[in-house]
């Protein structure tokens, strides 16, 4: 029988092996090695391959495994800590970031209050009626607005009772999940974050991945609002030409050799051309993006305006699920609703909700 020490060592070796496999050819990109390493680990966290609470290898162990200096590994972890994706626990090690409040986070995902708002109002994570939540400076009794056509029954059904959740109201998220599933991309409510229009959704996507000086690949021509969001985040834009069938896959593959922070595309009712990309080209684009291991932000804000039923989103053919789908219901109903949404893998949806909450509370 193996000793506990031997068993623990074997578990750490197995965990290290899984992490190295997950990183893949992480150093093929451009820029400092520590930043490339941090980005590769972050992608694993975003798609759930490295779940919250997982212990990461020590800097020296990681450095030896991926053949870099210990300083490079330390700098990569420092970047991930600053970004809120991992946390250092003195005497215990480095872990994929969790949901607790022991070490109040900072940075683009906000403070402990932001995390409290997001985590407490996720699907099936609401605060019970017997608990007084002092993290919110709002009244839970919304009956004063009943004169604005809301009934007592309507108000009693709100979850959370404050009326505000960074995720969006649970029933609305369920409805959006069903709507996106109808596009051909299976979705549940835990993968949905409601935003103030698709524009906020694009800005949240930029905050998730883009740092000043990063490159973002976009279709050319493209939606001006996306240009504004990525430029505000400090990105340099690299345009890929659009022909009468959509973005050129070969040109896209060439553009990805620049190792951008993300790719932004509009395959359905493209703005401003109106083009809808056919399924064979969508599959090819999915293969290209997946092979490059670069997040895809797929803007489907105009999908509900398409003639007939468009093909399934590119993300339906992209098995690694490293990106986001951005959508809007304002186009279908009324722009004044400012009703958009993000659809992403659950770990990434959590990150998006935290970033969105930071903006909401600003």
Coordinates of C-alpha atoms in Angstrom, one line a residue:
X1 CA 0.0 0.0 0.0
X2 CA 1.3 3.4 -0.9
X3 CA 2.0 5.9 1.8
X4 CA 0.0 9.1 2.0
X5 CA 3.0 11.1 0.9
X6 CA 3.6 8.8 -2.1
X7 CA -0.1 9.1 -3.1
X8 CA -0.1 12.9 -2.8
X9 CA 3.1 13.1 -5.0
X10 CA 1.5 10.9 -7.6
X11 CA -1.7 13.0 -7.6
X12 CA 0.4 16.2 -8.1
X13 CA 2.3 14.6 -11.0
X14 CA -1.0 13.6 -12.6
X15 CA -2.4 17.1 -12.1
X16 CA 0.8 18.6 -13.6
X17 CA 0.5 16.3 -16.6
X18 CA -3.1 17.3 -17.2
X19 CA -2.1 21.0 -17.0
X20 CA 0.7 20.6 -19.5
X21 CA -1.6 18.8 -21.9
X22 CA -4.1 21.5 -21.5
X23 CA -1.6 24.2 -22.3
X24 CA -0.7 22.7 -25.7
X25 CA 1.7 24.7 -27.9
X26 CA 1.3 27.7 -25.7
X27 CA 4.7 29.4 -26.6
X28 CA 4.0 29.6 -30.3
X29 CA 2.6 33.1 -30.0
X30 CA 4.0 36.6 -29.9
X31 CA 5.0 38.6 -26.9
X32 CA 6.7 37.9 -23.6
X33 CA 6.7 34.2 -22.6
X34 CA 5.2 34.9 -19.2
X35 CA 2.2 36.6 -20.8
X36 CA 1.7 33.7 -23.3
X37 CA 1.9 31.2 -20.5
X38 CA -0.6 33.2 -18.4
X39 CA -3.0 33.4 -21.4
X40 CA -2.8 29.7 -22.0
X41 CA -3.7 28.9 -18.4
X42 CA -6.5 31.5 -18.5
X43 CA -8.0 29.8 -21.5
X44 CA -8.1 26.5 -19.6
X45 CA -9.8 28.2 -16.7
X46 CA -12.3 30.0 -18.9
X47 CA -13.5 26.7 -20.6
X48 CA -13.7 24.8 -17.3
X49 CA -10.8 22.5 -17.9
X50 CA -9.1 24.0 -14.8
X51 CA -12.1 24.3 -12.4
X52 CA -12.3 26.6 -9.4
X53 CA -10.4 25.4 -6.4
X54 CA -7.9 23.2 -8.4
X55 CA -4.4 23.5 -7.0
X56 CA -1.8 24.6 -9.6
X57 CA 1.8 23.4 -9.5
X58 CA 4.4 25.5 -7.7
X59 CA 6.2 28.0 -9.9
X60 CA 9.4 26.0 -9.9
X61 CA 7.6 22.8 -10.8
X62 CA 5.6 24.5 -13.6
X63 CA 8.8 26.2 -14.9
X64 CA 10.6 22.8 -15.2
X65 CA 7.6 21.2 -16.9
X66 CA 7.2 23.8 -19.6
X67 CA 10.9 24.5 -19.9
X68 CA 11.0 28.2 -18.8
X69 CA 12.8 30.1 -16.0
X70 CA 11.2 30.2 -12.6
X71 CA 10.9 34.0 -13.0
X72 CA 8.7 33.4 -16.1
X73 CA 6.4 31.1 -14.2
X74 CA 6.2 33.6 -11.3
X75 CA 5.4 36.4 -13.6
X76 CA 2.7 34.4 -15.3
X77 CA 1.0 33.6 -12.0
X78 CA 1.4 37.2 -10.9
X79 CA -0.6 38.3 -14.0
X80 CA -3.3 35.7 -13.3
X81 CA -3.5 36.7 -9.7
X82 CA -3.9 40.4 -10.7
X83 CA -6.6 39.3 -13.2
X84 CA -8.5 37.5 -10.5
X85 CA -8.2 34.1 -12.1
X86 CA -6.0 32.4 -9.6
X87 CA -5.2 33.1 -5.9
X88 CA -2.2 32.4 -3.7
X89 CA -2.9 30.9 -0.3
X90 CA 0.1 31.4 2.0
X91 CA 1.4 28.0 3.2
X92 CA -0.9 26.1 0.8
X93 CA 0.0 27.0 -2.8
X94 CA -1.6 28.5 -5.8
X95 CA -5.2 27.7 -6.7
X96 CA -7.7 28.4 -9.5
X97 CA -9.8 31.3 -8.2
X98 CA -12.9 30.4 -6.3
X99 CA -16.0 32.2 -5.2
X100 CA -15.3 32.9 -1.5
X101 CA -14.7 36.2 0.2
X102 CA -11.6 35.3 2.2
X103 CA -9.3 37.3 0.0
X104 CA -11.3 40.2 -1.5
X105 CA -10.5 40.3 -5.2
X106 CA -9.7 43.3 -7.2
X107 CA -9.1 44.3 -10.8
X108 CA -11.5 44.0 -13.8
X109 CA -13.7 41.5 -12.0
X110 CA -14.3 43.9 -9.2
X111 CA -14.3 43.8 -5.4
X112 CA -15.7 41.3 -3.0
X113 CA -19.1 43.1 -3.2
X114 CA -19.2 42.5 -6.9
X115 CA -18.5 38.8 -6.4
X116 CA -21.2 38.7 -3.8
X117 CA -23.7 40.2 -6.1
X118 CA -22.9 37.8 -8.9
X119 CA -22.4 34.6 -6.9
X120 CA -25.5 35.1 -4.7
X121 CA -27.8 35.7 -7.6
X122 CA -26.8 32.9 -9.9
X123 CA -29.3 30.3 -10.9
X124 CA -30.1 28.2 -7.7
X125 CA -27.8 30.4 -5.6
X126 CA -30.2 33.1 -4.4
X127 CA -30.3 34.4 -0.9
X128 CA -33.0 32.8 1.3
X129 CA -35.9 34.9 2.7
X130 CA -34.7 34.5 6.3
X131 CA -31.3 36.1 5.6
X132 CA -30.7 39.8 5.8
X133 CA -28.2 40.7 3.1
X134 CA -26.1 43.7 4.2
X135 CA -23.9 43.6 1.1
X136 CA -26.5 45.5 -0.8
X137 CA -27.6 49.1 0.0
X138 CA -31.1 48.6 -1.5
X139 CA -34.6 48.0 -0.3
X140 CA -35.9 44.5 -0.9
X141 CA -39.5 45.8 -0.7
X142 CA -40.3 47.1 -4.2
X143 CA -44.0 47.7 -3.6
X144 CA -43.5 51.4 -4.0
X145 CA -43.2 51.0 -7.8
X146 CA -46.4 49.0 -8.0
X147 CA -48.2 52.0 -9.6
X148 CA -46.0 51.5 -12.6
X149 CA -48.2 48.6 -13.8
X150 CA -46.4 45.9 -11.7
X151 CA -48.7 44.0 -9.3
X152 CA -47.9 42.7 -5.9
X153 CA -47.9 39.3 -7.3
X154 CA -45.3 40.3 -9.9
X155 CA -43.1 41.9 -7.3
X156 CA -43.4 38.9 -4.9
X157 CA -42.0 36.7 -7.7
X158 CA -38.8 38.6 -8.2
X159 CA -35.6 36.7 -7.5
X160 CA -33.5 38.2 -6.1
X161 CA -36.0 40.4 -4.1
X162 CA -33.9 43.5 -4.8
X163 CA -34.8 43.2 -8.5
X164 CA -31.1 43.4 -9.5
X165 CA -28.9 40.5 -10.4
X166 CA -25.7 40.9 -12.4
X167 CA -26.7 37.7 -14.2
X168 CA -30.2 39.0 -15.1
X169 CA -33.5 37.7 -13.7
X170 CA -33.6 33.9 -13.6
X171 CA -36.8 33.5 -15.7
X172 CA -35.3 35.8 -18.3
X173 CA -32.1 33.8 -18.5
X174 CA -34.2 30.6 -18.9
X175 CA -36.1 32.2 -21.8
X176 CA -32.9 33.4 -23.5
X177 CA -31.3 30.0 -23.0
X178 CA -34.2 28.4 -24.8
X179 CA -34.1 31.0 -27.5
X180 CA -30.3 30.4 -28.2
X181 CA -30.9 26.6 -28.1
X182 CA -33.4 27.2 -30.9
X183 CA -30.6 28.7 -33.0
X184 CA -28.8 25.3 -32.8
X185 CA -26.5 26.0 -29.9
X186 CA -27.6 24.0 -26.8
X187 CA -27.7 26.4 -23.9
X188 CA -28.8 26.4 -20.3
X189 CA -29.5 29.4 -18.0
X190 CA -26.2 29.0 -16.1
X191 CA -24.4 29.9 -19.4
X192 CA -26.4 33.2 -19.9
X193 CA -25.6 36.7 -18.6
X194 CA -28.1 39.4 -19.4
X195 CA -26.6 42.7 -20.4
X196 CA -27.6 46.3 -21.3
X197 CA -27.8 45.6 -25.0
X198 CA -25.3 43.8 -27.1
X199 CA -22.9 46.7 -26.9
X200 CA -22.3 46.1 -23.2
X201 CA -21.8 42.4 -24.0
X202 CA -19.1 43.3 -26.4
X203 CA -17.4 45.6 -23.9
X204 CA -17.5 42.8 -21.3
X205 CA -15.9 40.4 -23.8
X206 CA -13.2 43.0 -24.4
X207 CA -12.6 43.3 -20.7
X208 CA -12.3 39.5 -20.4
X209 CA -9.4 39.1 -22.7
X210 CA -8.0 42.4 -24.1
X211 CA -5.1 44.4 -22.6
X212 CA -3.7 47.6 -24.0
X213 CA -1.6 46.9 -27.0
X214 CA -3.2 43.5 -27.8
X215 CA -4.4 42.7 -31.3
X216 CA -8.1 41.9 -32.0
X217 CA -9.0 40.3 -35.3
X218 CA -12.3 41.7 -36.8
X219 CA -14.2 41.2 -40.0
X220 CA -13.7 44.1 -42.4
X221 CA -15.9 46.0 -42.7
X222 CA -17.4 45.6 -39.3
X223 CA -19.8 46.9 -36.7
X224 CA -18.7 50.4 -35.5
X225 CA -19.8 49.7 -31.9
X226 CA -17.3 46.8 -31.8
X227 CA -14.6 49.0 -33.0
X228 CA -15.4 51.5 -30.2
X229 CA -15.4 48.8 -27.5
X230 CA -12.1 47.2 -28.5
X231 CA -10.4 50.5 -29.1
X232 CA -11.5 51.7 -25.7
X233 CA -9.9 48.5 -24.2
X234 CA -6.6 49.6 -25.9
X235 CA -6.6 47.0 -28.7
X236 CA -5.1 47.3 -32.1
X237 CA -7.6 46.1 -34.8
X238 CA -6.6 43.7 -37.6
X239 CA -9.2 43.5 -40.3
X240 CA -9.9 40.4 -42.3
X241 CA -11.8 40.9 -45.6
X242 CA -15.4 39.9 -46.1
X243 CA -16.5 38.5 -49.5
X244 CA -20.1 37.8 -50.6
X245 CA -20.1 34.6 -48.5
X246 CA -18.7 36.1 -45.3
X247 CA -15.3 36.3 -43.8
X248 CA -12.5 34.7 -45.9
X249 CA -11.3 31.6 -44.0
X250 CA -7.8 31.6 -45.5
X251 CA -7.3 35.3 -44.7
X252 CA -8.6 34.6 -41.2
X253 CA -6.0 31.8 -40.8
X254 CA -3.3 34.1 -41.9
X255 CA -4.4 36.8 -39.5
X256 CA -4.3 34.4 -36.5
X257 CA -0.6 34.0 -37.0
X258 CA -0.4 37.4 -35.4
X259 CA -1.6 35.7 -32.2
X260 CA -4.5 38.1 -31.3
X261 CA -6.2 38.3 -28.0
X262 CA -9.5 37.3 -29.6
X263 CA -11.4 37.1 -32.8
X264 CA -14.7 39.1 -33.3
X265 CA -17.0 37.9 -36.1
X266 CA -20.6 38.4 -37.3
X267 CA -21.6 35.4 -39.3
X268 CA -25.4 36.0 -39.3
X269 CA -26.8 39.2 -40.9
X270 CA -23.4 40.8 -40.9
X271 CA -23.3 44.5 -40.2
X272 CA -23.0 46.4 -42.5
X273 CA -23.2 44.0 -45.4
X274 CA -26.2 41.8 -44.4
X275 CA -24.3 38.6 -45.4
X276 CA -25.2 35.3 -43.6
X277 CA -22.3 32.8 -43.8
X278 CA -23.3 29.3 -44.9
X279 CA -22.7 26.2 -42.7
X280 CA -19.7 24.8 -44.5
X281 CA -17.7 28.0 -44.1
X282 CA -18.8 28.2 -40.5
X283 CA -17.4 24.8 -39.8
X284 CA -14.1 25.8 -41.5
X285 CA -13.9 29.0 -39.4
X286 CA -14.6 26.9 -36.2
X287 CA -11.7 24.6 -37.1
X288 CA -9.3 27.5 -37.7
X289 CA -10.2 29.2 -34.4
X290 CA -10.1 26.0 -32.4
X291 CA -6.7 25.0 -33.8
X292 CA -5.3 28.5 -33.0
X293 CA -6.7 28.2 -29.4
X294 CA -7.9 31.9 -29.6
X295 CA -11.3 33.0 -28.1
X296 CA -14.1 33.7 -30.5
X297 CA -16.6 36.5 -29.8
X298 CA -19.5 35.7 -32.1
X299 CA -21.9 38.6 -32.5
X300 CA -25.4 37.3 -33.3
X301 CA -27.2 40.5 -32.3
X302 CA -29.1 40.6 -35.7
X303 CA -29.8 36.9 -36.0
X304 CA -33.5 37.3 -35.3
X305 CA -33.8 39.6 -38.4
X306 CA -32.6 36.9 -40.8
X307 CA -34.8 35.7 -43.6
X308 CA -35.6 32.0 -42.9
X309 CA -33.6 29.9 -40.5
X310 CA -29.9 30.6 -40.5
X311 CA -27.3 27.9 -39.8
X312 CA -26.3 27.1 -36.3
X313 CA -23.7 29.5 -34.7
X314 CA -20.0 28.9 -35.3
X315 CA -19.7 28.1 -31.6
X316 CA -21.9 25.0 -32.2
X317 CA -19.1 23.5 -34.2
X318 CA -16.3 24.7 -31.9
X319 CA -15.8 21.9 -29.3
X320 CA -13.4 23.7 -27.1
X321 CA -15.9 26.4 -26.2
X322 CA -13.3 29.1 -25.5
X323 CA -15.3 32.2 -26.5
X324 CA -18.7 34.0 -26.2
X325 CA -21.8 34.4 -28.2
X326 CA -23.2 38.0 -28.0
X327 CA -26.9 38.6 -28.7
X328 CA -29.7 41.1 -28.5
X329 CA -33.4 41.0 -28.0
X330 CA -33.7 44.8 -28.6
X331 CA -33.7 44.3 -32.3
X332 CA -36.7 42.0 -32.1
X333 CA -38.7 44.0 -29.7
X334 CA -37.7 47.5 -28.9
X335 CA -34.2 49.1 -28.7
X336 CA -35.2 51.0 -25.6
X337 CA -35.2 47.7 -23.7
X338 CA -31.4 47.7 -23.9
X339 CA -31.7 43.9 -23.6
X340 CA -28.7 42.0 -24.7
X341 CA -26.9 38.9 -23.5
X342 CA -23.8 36.8 -23.4
X343 CA -23.7 33.0 -23.8
X344 CA -20.6 31.3 -22.7
X345 CA -19.3 28.2 -20.9
X346 CA -20.2 28.4 -17.2
X347 CA -16.7 29.4 -15.8
X348 CA -16.5 32.1 -18.4
X349 CA -20.1 33.2 -17.8
X350 CA -19.2 33.7 -14.1
X351 CA -16.2 35.9 -15.1
X352 CA -18.4 37.9 -17.5
X353 CA -21.0 38.5 -14.8
X354 CA -18.4 39.8 -12.4
X355 CA -17.0 42.2 -15.0
X356 CA -20.5 43.3 -16.0
X357 CA -21.4 44.0 -12.3
X358 CA -18.3 46.2 -12.0
X359 CA -19.6 48.3 -14.8
X360 CA -23.2 48.3 -13.5
X361 CA -22.1 49.6 -10.0
X362 CA -19.8 52.2 -11.6

